XYZ file of C-alpha atoms in Angstrom:
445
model
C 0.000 0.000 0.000
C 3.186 2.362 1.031
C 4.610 1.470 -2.030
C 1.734 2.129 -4.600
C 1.754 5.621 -2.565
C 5.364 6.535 -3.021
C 5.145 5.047 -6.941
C 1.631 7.743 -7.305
C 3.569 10.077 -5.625
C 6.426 9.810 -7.774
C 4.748 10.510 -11.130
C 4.119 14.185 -11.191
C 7.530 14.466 -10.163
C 9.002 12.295 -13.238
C 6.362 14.184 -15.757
C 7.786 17.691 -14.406
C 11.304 16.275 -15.224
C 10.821 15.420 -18.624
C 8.577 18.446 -19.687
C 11.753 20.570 -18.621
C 13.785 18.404 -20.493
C 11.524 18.606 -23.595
C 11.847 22.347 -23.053
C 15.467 22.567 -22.692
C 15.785 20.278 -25.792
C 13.477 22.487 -27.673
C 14.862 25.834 -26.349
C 18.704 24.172 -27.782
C 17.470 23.951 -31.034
C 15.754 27.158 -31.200
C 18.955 28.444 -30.203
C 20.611 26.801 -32.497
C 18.162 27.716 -35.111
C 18.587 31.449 -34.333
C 22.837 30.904 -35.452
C 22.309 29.405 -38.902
C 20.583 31.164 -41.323
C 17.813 29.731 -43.057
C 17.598 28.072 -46.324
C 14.435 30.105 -47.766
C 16.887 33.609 -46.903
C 19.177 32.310 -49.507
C 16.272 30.448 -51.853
C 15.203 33.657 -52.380
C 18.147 35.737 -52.252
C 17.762 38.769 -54.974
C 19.550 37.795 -58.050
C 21.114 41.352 -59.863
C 22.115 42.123 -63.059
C 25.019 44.649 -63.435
C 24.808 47.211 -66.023
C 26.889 45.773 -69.672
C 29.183 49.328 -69.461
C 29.702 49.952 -65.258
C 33.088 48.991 -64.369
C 32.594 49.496 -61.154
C 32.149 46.297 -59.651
C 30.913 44.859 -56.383
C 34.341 45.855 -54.398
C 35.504 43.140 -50.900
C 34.945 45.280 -47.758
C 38.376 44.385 -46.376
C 40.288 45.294 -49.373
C 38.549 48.806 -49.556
C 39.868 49.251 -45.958
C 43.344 48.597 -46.662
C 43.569 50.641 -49.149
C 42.017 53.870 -47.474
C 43.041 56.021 -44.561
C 40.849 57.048 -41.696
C 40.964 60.885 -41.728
C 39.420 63.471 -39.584
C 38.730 66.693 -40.541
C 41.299 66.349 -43.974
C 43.603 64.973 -41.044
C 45.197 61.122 -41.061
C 43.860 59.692 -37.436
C 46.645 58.907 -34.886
C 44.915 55.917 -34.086
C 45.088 52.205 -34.394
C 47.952 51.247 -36.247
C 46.229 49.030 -39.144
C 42.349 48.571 -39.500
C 40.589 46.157 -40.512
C 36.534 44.645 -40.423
C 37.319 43.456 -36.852
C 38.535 46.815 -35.461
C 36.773 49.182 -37.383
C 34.845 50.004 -35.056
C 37.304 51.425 -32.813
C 37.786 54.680 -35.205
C 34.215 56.082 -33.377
C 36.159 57.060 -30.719
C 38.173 59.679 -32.393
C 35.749 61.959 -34.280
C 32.317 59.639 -34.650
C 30.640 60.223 -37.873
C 33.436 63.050 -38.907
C 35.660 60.299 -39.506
C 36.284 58.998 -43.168
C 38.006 56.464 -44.736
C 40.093 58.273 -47.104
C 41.367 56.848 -50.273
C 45.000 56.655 -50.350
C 45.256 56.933 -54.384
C 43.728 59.792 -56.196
C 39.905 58.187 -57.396
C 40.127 59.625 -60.947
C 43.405 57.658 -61.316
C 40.855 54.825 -60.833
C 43.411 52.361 -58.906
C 42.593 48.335 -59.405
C 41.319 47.923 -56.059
C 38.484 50.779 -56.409
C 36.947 48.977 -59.932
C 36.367 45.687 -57.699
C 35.473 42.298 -58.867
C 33.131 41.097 -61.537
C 31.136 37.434 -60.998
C 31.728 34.549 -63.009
C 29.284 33.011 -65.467
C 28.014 30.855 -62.244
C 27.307 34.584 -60.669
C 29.712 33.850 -58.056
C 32.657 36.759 -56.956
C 35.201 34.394 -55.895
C 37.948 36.729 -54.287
C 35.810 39.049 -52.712
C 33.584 39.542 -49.986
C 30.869 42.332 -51.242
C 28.021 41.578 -49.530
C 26.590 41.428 -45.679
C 23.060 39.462 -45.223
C 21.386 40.443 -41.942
C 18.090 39.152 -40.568
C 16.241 41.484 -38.232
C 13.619 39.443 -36.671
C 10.702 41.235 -36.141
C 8.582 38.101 -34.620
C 8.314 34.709 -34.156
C 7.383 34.368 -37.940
C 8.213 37.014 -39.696
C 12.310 38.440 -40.610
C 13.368 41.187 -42.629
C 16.208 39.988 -44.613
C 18.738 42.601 -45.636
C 21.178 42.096 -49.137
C 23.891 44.870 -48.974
C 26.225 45.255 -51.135
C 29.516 47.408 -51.526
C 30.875 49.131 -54.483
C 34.082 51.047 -54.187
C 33.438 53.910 -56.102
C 29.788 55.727 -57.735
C 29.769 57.460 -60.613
C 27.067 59.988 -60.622
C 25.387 60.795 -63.761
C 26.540 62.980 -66.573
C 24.477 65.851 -68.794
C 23.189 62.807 -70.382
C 21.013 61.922 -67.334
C 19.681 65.370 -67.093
C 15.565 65.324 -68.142
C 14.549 68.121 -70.690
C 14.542 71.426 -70.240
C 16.700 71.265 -66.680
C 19.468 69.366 -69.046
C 19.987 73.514 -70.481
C 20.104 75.022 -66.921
C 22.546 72.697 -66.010
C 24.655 72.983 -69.269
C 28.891 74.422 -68.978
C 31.873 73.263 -70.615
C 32.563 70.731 -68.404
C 29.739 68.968 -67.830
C 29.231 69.648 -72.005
C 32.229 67.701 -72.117
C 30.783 63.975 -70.398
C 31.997 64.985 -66.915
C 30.098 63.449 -63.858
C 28.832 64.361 -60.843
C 27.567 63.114 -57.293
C 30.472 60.996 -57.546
C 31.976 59.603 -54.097
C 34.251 56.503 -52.743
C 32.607 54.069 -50.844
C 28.547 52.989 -52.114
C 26.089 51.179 -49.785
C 23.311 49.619 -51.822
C 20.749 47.150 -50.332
C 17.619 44.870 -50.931
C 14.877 43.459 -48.012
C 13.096 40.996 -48.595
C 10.197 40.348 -46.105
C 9.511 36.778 -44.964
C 6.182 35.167 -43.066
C 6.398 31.912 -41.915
C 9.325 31.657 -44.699
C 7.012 32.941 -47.077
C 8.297 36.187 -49.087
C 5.414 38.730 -48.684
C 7.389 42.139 -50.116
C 10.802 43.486 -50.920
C 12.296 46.910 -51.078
C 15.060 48.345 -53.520
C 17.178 51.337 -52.272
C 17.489 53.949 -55.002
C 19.997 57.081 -54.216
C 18.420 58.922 -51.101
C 15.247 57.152 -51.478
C 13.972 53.668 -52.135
C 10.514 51.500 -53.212
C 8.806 49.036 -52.170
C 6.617 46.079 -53.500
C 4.259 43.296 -52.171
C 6.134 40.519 -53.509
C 3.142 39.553 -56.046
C 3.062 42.720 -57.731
C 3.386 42.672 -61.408
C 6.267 45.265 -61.237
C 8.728 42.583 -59.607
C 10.389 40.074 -61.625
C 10.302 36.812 -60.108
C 12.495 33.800 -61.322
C 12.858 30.549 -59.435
C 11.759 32.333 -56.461
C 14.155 35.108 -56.740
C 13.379 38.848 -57.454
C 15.265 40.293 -60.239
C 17.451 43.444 -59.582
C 18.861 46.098 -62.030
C 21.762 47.767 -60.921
C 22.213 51.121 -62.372
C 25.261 52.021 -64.599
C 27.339 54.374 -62.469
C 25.550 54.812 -59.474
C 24.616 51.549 -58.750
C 20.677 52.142 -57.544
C 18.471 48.689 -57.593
C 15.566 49.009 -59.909
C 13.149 45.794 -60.634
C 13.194 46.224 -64.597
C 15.879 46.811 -67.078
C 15.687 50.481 -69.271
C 15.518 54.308 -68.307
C 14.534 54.707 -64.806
C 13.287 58.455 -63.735
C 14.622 59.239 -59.810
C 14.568 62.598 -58.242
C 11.885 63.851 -60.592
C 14.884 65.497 -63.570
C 17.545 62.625 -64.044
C 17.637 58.863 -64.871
C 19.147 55.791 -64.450
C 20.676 53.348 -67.007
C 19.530 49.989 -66.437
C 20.404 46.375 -68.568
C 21.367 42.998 -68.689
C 25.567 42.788 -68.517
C 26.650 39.776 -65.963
C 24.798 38.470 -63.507
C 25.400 38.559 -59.770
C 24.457 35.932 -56.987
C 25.157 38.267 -53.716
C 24.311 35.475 -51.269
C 27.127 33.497 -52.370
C 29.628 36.045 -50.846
C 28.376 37.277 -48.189
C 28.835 37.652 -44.534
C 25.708 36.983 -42.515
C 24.379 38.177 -39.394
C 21.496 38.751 -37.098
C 20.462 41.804 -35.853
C 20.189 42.733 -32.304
C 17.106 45.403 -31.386
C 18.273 45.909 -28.193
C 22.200 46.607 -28.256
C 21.798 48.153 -32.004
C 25.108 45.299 -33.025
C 24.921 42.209 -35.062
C 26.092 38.637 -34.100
C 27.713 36.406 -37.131
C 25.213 33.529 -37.970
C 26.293 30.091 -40.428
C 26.061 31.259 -43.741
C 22.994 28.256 -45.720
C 26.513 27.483 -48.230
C 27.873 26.124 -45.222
C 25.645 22.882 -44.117
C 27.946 20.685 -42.098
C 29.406 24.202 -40.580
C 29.034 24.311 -36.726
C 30.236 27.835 -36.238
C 30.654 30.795 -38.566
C 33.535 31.357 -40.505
C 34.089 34.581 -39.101
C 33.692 36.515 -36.094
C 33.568 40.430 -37.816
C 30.928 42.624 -36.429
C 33.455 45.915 -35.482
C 32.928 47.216 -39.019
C 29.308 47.439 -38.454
C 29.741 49.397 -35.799
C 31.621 51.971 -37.234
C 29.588 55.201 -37.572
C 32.167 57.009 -40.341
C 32.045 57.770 -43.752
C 32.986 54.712 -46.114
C 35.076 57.249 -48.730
C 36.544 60.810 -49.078
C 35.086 63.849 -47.082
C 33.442 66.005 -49.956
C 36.114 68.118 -51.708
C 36.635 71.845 -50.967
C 35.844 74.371 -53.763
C 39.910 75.262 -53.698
C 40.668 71.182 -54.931
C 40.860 70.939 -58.362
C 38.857 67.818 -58.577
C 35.909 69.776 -57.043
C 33.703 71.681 -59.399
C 29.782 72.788 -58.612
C 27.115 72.185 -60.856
C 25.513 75.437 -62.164
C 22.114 77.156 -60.529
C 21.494 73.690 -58.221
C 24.923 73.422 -56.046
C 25.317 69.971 -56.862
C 28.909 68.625 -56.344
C 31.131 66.975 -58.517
C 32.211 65.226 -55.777
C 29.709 64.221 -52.266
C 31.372 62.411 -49.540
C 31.155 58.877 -48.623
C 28.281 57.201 -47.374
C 27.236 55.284 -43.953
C 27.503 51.993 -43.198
C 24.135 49.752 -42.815
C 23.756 50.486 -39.267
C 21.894 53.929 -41.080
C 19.848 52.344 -43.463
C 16.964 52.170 -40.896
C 16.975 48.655 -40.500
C 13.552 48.150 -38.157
C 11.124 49.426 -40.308
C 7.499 48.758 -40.068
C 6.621 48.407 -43.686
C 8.758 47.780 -46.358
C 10.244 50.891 -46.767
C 11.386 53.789 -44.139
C 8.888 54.800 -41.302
C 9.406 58.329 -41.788
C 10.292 60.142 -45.232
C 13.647 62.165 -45.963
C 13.079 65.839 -45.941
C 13.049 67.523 -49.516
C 15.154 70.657 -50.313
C 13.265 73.438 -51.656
C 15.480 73.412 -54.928
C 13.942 69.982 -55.520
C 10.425 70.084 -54.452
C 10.386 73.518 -57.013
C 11.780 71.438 -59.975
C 9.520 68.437 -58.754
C 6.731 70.234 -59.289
C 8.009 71.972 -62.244
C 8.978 68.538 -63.758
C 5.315 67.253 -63.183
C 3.578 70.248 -65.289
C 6.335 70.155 -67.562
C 4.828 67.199 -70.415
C 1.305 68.661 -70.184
C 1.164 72.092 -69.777
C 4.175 73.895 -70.182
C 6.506 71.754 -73.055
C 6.785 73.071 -76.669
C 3.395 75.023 -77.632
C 1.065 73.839 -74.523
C 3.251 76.589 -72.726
C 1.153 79.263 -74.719
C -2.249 77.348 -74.356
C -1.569 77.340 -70.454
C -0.628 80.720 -70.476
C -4.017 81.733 -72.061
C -5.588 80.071 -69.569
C -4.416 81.013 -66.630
C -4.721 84.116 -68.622
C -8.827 83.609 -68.806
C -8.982 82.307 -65.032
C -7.346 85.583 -63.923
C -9.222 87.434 -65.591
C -12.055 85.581 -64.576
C -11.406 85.620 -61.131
C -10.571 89.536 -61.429
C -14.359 89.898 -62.598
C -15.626 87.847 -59.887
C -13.593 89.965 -57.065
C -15.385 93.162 -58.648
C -18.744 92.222 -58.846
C -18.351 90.804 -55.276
C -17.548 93.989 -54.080
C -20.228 95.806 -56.023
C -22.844 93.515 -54.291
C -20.747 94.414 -50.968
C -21.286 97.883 -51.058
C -24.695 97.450 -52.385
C -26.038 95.475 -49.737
C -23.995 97.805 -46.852
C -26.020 100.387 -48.162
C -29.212 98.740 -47.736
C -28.572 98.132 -44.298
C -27.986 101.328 -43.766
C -31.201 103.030 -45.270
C -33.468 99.942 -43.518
C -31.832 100.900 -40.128
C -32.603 104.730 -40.517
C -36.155 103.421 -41.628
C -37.389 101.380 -38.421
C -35.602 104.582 -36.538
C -37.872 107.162 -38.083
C -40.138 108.530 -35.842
C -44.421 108.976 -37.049
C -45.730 112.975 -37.542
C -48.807 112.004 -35.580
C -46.162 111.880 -32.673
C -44.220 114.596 -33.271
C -47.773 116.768 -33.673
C -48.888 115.292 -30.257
C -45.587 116.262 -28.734
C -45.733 119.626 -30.336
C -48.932 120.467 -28.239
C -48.173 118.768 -25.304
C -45.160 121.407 -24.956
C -47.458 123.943 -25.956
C -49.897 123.265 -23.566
C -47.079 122.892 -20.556
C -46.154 126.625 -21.256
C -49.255 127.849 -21.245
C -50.294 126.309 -17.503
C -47.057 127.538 -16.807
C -48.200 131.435 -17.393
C -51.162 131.221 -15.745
C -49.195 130.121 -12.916
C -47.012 132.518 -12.882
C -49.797 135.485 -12.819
């Protein structure tokens, strides 16, 4: 009897035991989950087509560090005596975002390492490391996945890229001549794609300052084998989802075309994103199956808030020049690292929009009249009517004020009428005074 008690009482015991167990068990391989990226990140990895004529190339992130010097203020940093993607990190320290890595050869000499690497017919870049992957879970079930890629060097766009009529404002001899501008060293370029249940759902493309976004069945993206199809733009590197001219900040465009195709996810570093601490942790790359640990341990150069290329140019250097009437530069300085490229996000693209410069909001606007109303002839048919609704609206504004004055006036002679007093009255009142003077004489004698 004893015994059958101590064997009952000996159950709940032995079931708590093994439901921790199942949950340790269970919490270790979510864990271990959590340090290996999944398959369906790389299944549907963005596939992108470099422009035929860009030879600028996806550049390795470590090679681009060796071969620039981190400068503050035009000055080479006293700091750590070599840098590298597991120190970078460090350089916050001595000036924060100030700081740039400064190429140590003059850009326009265009120097091997700043032209990068192009893929092979597989799509693979085998000597260089151009790409970062990192996963910012936002829930249980769903994970932004970020693609971003490094170029050395972007070539801005030349009087070619200019839209009709701003093309003549911008117009001198050297920009006549094919010269660029917006260039800068160092170029940050990125896709997300949005996962559910490892289900794609929607996925972003980062164009110059701004970027787009699409559900992932809309007929805009280009889907093949379960990969979205990116354009990268000649020069300047923007990601577009179809090939041809592609219009961005309302007066200048894109080149965009079929030259070799790239497979980022093959050479990549990849990461997952911490919320909390704003740092990354290196996860096993889906290329490596039997892996048990990453292959690499670099997070520093995340970290690092600097410029990725050259401080913009003074006006005294005489690589500098400044584009006529708009201020734009030959040369802008580097970009930021992905840490800035808003990376928790509630829709697919940024929660909050960039703020517009007068400059381009004015040719924005003028850009969007341009085609209908103010190219060629349709300038004079919008003149003559604006012409008839000014004169229209002149006519209204003086008959309003007509009726105005008319109606004042009215008011005026209506008030006066209720006012005036009846000659019945006035005759009564007239003898009633009459009458009070003569009572008053008699009283008087």
């Amino acid at each position: 009897m004893f015994q059958d008690a101590s064997i009952h009482s000996l159950i709940p015991t032995t079931l708590l035991l093994l439901c921790l167990d199942a949950g340790y068990v269970l919490a270790a391989s979510e864990g271990s989950g959590l340090d290996r990226c999944p398959d369906y990140v790389a299944n549907h990895a963005p596939l992108v087509w470099l422009h035929p004529e860009d030879r600028f190339m996806p550049s390795d992130l470590s090679a681009h560090i060796v071969n620039t010097i981190p400068k503050l203020n035009e000055q080479p940093i006293s700091g750590p005596s070599s840098i590298d993607l597991s120190n970078l990190g460090e350089l916050n320290s001595y000036g924060g975002e100030d700081v740039a890595l400064t190429a140590k050869e003059d850009p326009l000499t265009y120097p091997t390492w700043i032209l990068g690497e192009a893929p092979d017919a597989s799509g693979r870049i085998a000597n260089s490391v151009p790409c970062a992957v990192i996963l910012v879970e936002k829930s249980e079930v769903d994970i932004d996945a970020f693609y971003f890629y490094f170029y050395s060097f972007n070539e801005g766009p030349n009087i070619t890229q200019v839209m009709e009529p701003i093309n003549h404002l911008v117009g001198d001899e050297n920009l006549s001549s094919g010269m660029h501008f917006g260039n800068h060293v160092g170029d940050w370029e990125h896709n997300m794609v949005r996962f559910h249940n490892g289900t794609p759902v929607g996925v972003y493309y980062s164009q110059h300052v701004d970027g787009v976004g699409f559900k992932w069945d809309d007929s805009t993206v280009n889907i093949t084998d379960g990969r979205p199809i990116v354009y990268s733009a000649l020069g300047s590197h923007a990601n577009y989802p179809q090939r041809g001219h592609q219009i961005h900040n309302a007066a200048m465009f894109d080149y965009c075309d079929e030259g070799k195709l790239w497979n980022p996810a093959q050479s990549a570093y990849y990461y997952r994103f911490n919320p909390d601490s704003f740092t990354v942790t290196p996860i096993i790359s889906p290329f490596e199956p039997s892996a048990t640990e990453p292959a690499q341990n670099y997070t520093s150069w995340f970290e690092f808030t600097g410029h990725w290329g050259d401080i913009s140019y003074p006006d005294s250097d005489p690589r500098q020049e400044t584009v006529p009437h708009f201020g734009l530069k030959r040369f802008n300085s580097g970009p930021n690292g992905p840490r800035f490229k808003h990376l928790i996000r509630k829709g697919l693209v940024r929660d909050h929009a960039r703020e517009m410069g007068w400059k381009e909001w004015a040719v924005g606007v003028f850009m969007y009249w341009y085609p209908c109303c103010i190219r060629g002839w349709r300038l004079w048919r919008s003149l003559g009517i604006m012409a008839v609704m000014m004169s229209a609206f002149v006519l209204a504004v003086v008959y309003g004020i007509r009726r105005l004055k008319t109606w004042k006036q009215r008011q005026v002679y209506t008030k006066l009428k209720n006012d005036d007093i009846p000659m019945e009255e006035l005759r009564r009142e007239e003898e009633f005074l009459i009458g009070s003077d003569d009572e008053e004489d008699d009283h008087r004698r």
